[in-house]
Coordinates of C-alpha atoms and ligand atoms in Angstrom, one line a residue:
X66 CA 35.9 5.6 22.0
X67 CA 33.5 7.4 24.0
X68 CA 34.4 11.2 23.8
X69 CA 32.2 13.8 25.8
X70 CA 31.3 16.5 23.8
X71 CA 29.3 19.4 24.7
X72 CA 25.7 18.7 23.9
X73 CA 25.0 21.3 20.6
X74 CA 22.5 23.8 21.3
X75 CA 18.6 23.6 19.9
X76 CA 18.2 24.9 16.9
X77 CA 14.9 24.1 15.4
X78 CA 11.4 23.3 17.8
X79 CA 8.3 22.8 17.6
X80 CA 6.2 23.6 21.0
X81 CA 2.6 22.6 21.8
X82 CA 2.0 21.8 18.4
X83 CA -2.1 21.3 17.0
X84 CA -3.1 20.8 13.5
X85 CA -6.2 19.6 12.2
X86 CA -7.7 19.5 8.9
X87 CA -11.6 19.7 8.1
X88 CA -12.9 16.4 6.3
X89 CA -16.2 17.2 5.3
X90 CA -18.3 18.0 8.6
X91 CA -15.6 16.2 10.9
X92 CA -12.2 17.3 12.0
X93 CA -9.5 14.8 11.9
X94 CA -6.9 16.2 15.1
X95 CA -3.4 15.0 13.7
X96 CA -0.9 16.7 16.3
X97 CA -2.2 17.0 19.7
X98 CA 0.4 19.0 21.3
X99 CA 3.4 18.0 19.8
X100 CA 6.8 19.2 21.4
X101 CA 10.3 18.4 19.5
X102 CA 13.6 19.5 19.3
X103 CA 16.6 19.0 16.8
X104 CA 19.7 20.1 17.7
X105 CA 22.3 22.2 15.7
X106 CA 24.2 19.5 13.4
X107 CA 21.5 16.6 14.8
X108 CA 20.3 14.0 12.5
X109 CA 17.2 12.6 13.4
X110 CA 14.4 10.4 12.4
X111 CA 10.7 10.7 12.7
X112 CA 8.9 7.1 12.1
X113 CA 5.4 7.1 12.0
X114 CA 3.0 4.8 10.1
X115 CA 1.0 6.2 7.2
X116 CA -1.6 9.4 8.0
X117 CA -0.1 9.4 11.6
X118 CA 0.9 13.2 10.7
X119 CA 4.6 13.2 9.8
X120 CA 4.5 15.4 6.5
X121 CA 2.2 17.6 8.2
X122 CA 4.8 17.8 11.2
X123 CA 7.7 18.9 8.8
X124 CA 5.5 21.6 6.5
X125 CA 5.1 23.7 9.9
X126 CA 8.5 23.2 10.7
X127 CA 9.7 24.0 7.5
X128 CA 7.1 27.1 7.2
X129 CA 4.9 25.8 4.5
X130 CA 1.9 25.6 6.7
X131 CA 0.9 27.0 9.8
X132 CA 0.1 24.9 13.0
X133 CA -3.5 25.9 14.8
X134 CA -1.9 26.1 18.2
X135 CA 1.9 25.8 19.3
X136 CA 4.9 27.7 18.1
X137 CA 7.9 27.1 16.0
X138 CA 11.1 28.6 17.1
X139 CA 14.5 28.7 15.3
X140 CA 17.2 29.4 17.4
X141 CA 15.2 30.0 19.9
X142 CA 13.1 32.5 18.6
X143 CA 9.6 32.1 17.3
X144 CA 9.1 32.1 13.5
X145 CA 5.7 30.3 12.8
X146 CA 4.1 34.1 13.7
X147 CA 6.1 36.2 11.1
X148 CA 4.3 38.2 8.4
X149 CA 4.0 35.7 5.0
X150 CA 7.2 37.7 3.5
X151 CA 9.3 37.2 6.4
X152 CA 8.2 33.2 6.3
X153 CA 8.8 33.0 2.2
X154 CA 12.2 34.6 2.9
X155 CA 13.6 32.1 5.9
X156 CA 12.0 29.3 4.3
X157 CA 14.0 29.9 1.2
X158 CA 17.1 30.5 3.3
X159 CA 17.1 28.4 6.3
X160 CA 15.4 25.4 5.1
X161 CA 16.5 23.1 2.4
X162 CA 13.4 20.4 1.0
X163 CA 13.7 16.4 0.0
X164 CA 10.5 14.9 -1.1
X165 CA 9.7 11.1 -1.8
X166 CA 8.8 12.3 -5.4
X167 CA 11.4 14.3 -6.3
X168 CA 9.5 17.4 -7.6
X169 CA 12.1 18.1 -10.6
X170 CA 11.4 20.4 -13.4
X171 CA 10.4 18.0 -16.3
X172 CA 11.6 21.3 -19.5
X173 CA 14.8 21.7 -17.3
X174 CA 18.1 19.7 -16.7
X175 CA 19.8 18.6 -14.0
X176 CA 22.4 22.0 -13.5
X177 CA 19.0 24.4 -14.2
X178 CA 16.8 22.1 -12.1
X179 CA 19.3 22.8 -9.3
X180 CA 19.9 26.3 -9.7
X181 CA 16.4 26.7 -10.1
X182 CA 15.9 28.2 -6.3
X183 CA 18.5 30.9 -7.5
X184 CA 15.9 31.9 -10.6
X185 CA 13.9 32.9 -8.1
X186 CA 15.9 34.3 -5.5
X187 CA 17.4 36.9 -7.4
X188 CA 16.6 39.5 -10.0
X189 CA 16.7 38.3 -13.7
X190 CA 19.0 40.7 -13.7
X191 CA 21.1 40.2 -10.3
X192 CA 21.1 36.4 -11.7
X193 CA 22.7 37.3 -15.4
X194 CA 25.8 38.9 -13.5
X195 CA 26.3 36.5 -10.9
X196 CA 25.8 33.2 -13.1
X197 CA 28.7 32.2 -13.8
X198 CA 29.9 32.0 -10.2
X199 CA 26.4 30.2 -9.3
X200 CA 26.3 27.8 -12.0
X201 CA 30.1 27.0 -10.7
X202 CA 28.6 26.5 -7.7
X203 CA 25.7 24.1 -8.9
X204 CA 28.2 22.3 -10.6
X205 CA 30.5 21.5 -7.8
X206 CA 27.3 20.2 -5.6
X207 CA 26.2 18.1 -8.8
X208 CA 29.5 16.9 -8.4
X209 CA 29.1 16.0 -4.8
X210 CA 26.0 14.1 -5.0
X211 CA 27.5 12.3 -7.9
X212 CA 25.9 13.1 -11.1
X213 CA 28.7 15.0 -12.9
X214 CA 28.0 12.6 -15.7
X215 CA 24.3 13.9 -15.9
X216 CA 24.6 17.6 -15.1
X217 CA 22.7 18.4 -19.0
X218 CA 20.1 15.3 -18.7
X219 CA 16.4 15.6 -18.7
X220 CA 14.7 14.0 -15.6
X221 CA 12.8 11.6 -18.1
X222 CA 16.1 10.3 -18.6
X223 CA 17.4 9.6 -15.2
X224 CA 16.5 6.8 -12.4
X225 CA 15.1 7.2 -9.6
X226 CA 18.3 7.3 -7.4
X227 CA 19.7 10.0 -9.7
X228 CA 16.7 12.1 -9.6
X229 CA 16.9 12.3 -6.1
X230 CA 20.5 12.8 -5.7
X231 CA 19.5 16.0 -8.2
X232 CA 16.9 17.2 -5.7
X233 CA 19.3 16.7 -3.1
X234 CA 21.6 19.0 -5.2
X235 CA 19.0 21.5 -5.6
X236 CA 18.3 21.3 -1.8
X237 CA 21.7 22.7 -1.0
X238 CA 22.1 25.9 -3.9
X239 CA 20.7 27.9 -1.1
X240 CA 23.3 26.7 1.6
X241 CA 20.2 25.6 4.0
X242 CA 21.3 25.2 7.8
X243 CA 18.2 22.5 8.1
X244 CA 17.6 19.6 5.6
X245 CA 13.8 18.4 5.9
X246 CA 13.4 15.2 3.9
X247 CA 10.1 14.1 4.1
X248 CA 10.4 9.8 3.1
X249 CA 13.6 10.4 0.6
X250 CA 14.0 7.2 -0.1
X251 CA 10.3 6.1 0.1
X252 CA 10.2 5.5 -4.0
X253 CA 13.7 3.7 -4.3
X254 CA 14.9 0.1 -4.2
X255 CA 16.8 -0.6 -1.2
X256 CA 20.1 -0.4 -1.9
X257 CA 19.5 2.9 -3.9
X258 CA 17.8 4.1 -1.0
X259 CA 20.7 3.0 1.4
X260 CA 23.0 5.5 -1.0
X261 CA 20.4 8.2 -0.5
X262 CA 21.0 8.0 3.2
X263 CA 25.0 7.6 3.1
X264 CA 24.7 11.0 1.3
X265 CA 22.4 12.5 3.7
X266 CA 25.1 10.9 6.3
X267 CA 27.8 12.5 4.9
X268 CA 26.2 16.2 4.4
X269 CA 25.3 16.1 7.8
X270 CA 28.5 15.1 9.4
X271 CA 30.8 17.5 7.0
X272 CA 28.7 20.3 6.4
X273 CA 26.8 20.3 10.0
X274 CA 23.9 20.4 8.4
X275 CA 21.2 19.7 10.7
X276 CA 18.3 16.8 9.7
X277 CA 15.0 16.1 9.9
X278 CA 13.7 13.1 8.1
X279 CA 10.7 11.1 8.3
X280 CA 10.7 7.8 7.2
X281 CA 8.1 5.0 7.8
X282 CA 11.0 2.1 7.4
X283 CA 12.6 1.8 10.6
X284 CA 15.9 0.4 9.2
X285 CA 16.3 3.6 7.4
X286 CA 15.2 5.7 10.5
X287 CA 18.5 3.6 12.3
X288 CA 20.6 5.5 10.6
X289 CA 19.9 9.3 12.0
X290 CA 21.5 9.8 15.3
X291 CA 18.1 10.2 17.3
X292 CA 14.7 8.2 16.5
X293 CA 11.2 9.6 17.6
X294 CA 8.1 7.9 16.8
X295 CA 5.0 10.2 15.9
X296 CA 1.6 8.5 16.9
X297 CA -1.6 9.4 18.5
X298 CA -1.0 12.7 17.7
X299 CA 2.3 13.5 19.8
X300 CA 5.8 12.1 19.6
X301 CA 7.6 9.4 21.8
X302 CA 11.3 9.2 22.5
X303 CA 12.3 5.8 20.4
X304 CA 16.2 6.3 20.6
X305 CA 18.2 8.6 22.5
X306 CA 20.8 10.6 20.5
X307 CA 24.0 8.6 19.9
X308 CA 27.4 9.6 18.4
X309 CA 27.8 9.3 14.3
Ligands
LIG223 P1 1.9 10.9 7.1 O1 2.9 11.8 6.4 O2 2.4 10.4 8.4 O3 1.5 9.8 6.2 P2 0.1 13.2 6.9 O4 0.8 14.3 7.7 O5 0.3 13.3 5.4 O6 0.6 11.8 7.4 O7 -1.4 13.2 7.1 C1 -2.0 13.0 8.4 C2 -3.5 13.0 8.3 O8 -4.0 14.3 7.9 C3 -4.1 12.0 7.3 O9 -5.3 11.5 7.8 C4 -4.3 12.9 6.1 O10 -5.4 12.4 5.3 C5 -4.7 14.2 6.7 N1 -4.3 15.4 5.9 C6 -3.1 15.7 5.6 N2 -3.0 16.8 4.8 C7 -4.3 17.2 4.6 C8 -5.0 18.3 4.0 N3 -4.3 19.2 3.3 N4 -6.3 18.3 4.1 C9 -7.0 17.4 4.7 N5 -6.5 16.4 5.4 C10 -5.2 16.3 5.3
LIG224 MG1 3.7 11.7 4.5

């Protein structure tokens, strides 16, 4: 079937991008005037080999650094310029944050690890009225990523695949429009891995949540709906988007 849909507008991009970082005396350039778009609801991949720049493409599009030259825009609108507060606020509300490690709370289980961001977020005491209906809420996305059955474990006593499903988890409490995932499957066998991705799949097509995830394994990078390959500095057009 080959339906025409109206193409979704841009939501996140990155314009004219530079970054470089100072080793020693020398400067290492790692974007030269990068220029990428993801679209509202798009999946895509970002391939790169090692040190070609990838993480440090998605911390300035997810806020946690700041590019030299370029912008970011979200919806349109530039957001890479904002005063810090304005940056820690969207971050914690537009984006949502996979890494290849995990970065779980060792002291904490899984159902605090995930409404961790919350902790945060509110008042101690905005959170103590509200946690009932929050922890309801972490307990229904533990339940979606699968790990019902581990919701009071320790991340010393989970695998690898579980511990990121839990990230994952945590990833959503804040009801991010954009999922950055920065080589989520980069520490897993392969078929753990491949589950990793059918979840990312499936939050993406039922929630329209919009992806961004880099990835040096190009059969993992097949399954977003747009490939781009960063290298020299800027980013090439690999695969055009194609329907889920
Ligand atoms: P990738 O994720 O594609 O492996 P990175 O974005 O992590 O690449 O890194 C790109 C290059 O920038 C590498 O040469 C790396 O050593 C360098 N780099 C990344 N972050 C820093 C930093 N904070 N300070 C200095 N150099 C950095
Ligand atoms: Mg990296």
């Amino acid at each position: 079937m080959n339906e025409i849909l109206p193409t979704p507008p841009v939501h996140l991009s990155a314009v004219a991008l530079d970054k470089s970082y100072r080793k020693g005396p020398e400067a290492v350039n790692v974007l030269r005037g990068v220029n990428l778009e993801v679209r509202k609801g798009e999946f895509l991949s970002i391939i790169g080999r090692s040190g070609s720049g990838k993480s440090t493409l998605l911390h300035l599009a997810g806020l946690l650094d700041t590019p030299d030259i370029g912008e970011i825009r979200l919806d349109g609108k530039r957001i890479d310029h904002l005063p810090a507060k304005t940056r820690d606020q969207l971050r914690n509300r537009v984006f949502g944050f996979v890494f290849q490690f995990y970065h779980l709370l060792p002291e904490l289980t899984v159902l605090e690890n995930v409404l961790s961001p919350l902790m945060i977020r509110y008042s101690m005491w905005e959170y103590w009225k509200k946690r009932s209906e929050l922890q309801d809420q972490a307990r229904e996305l533990i339940a979606q990523v699968g790990l019902e059955h581990r919701i009071k474990h320790k991340p010393s006593q989970m695998s690898g695949g579980e511990l990121q499903r839990a990230a994952i988890a945590r990833s959503l409490i804040s009801e991010p429009e954009i999922l950055l995932a920065d080589e989520p499957t980069g520490n897993l066998d392969v078929d753990t891995g491949k589950g990793i991705i059918e979840l990312l799949e499936r939050l993406n097509s039922e929630r329209q949540l919009t992806i961004m995830m880099v990835t040096h394994d190009e059969a993992i990078a097949r399954k977003g709906q747009r490939i781009v390959r960063l290298s020299k500095g800027q980013v090439e057009n690999i695969r055009e988007r194609v329907a889920s």
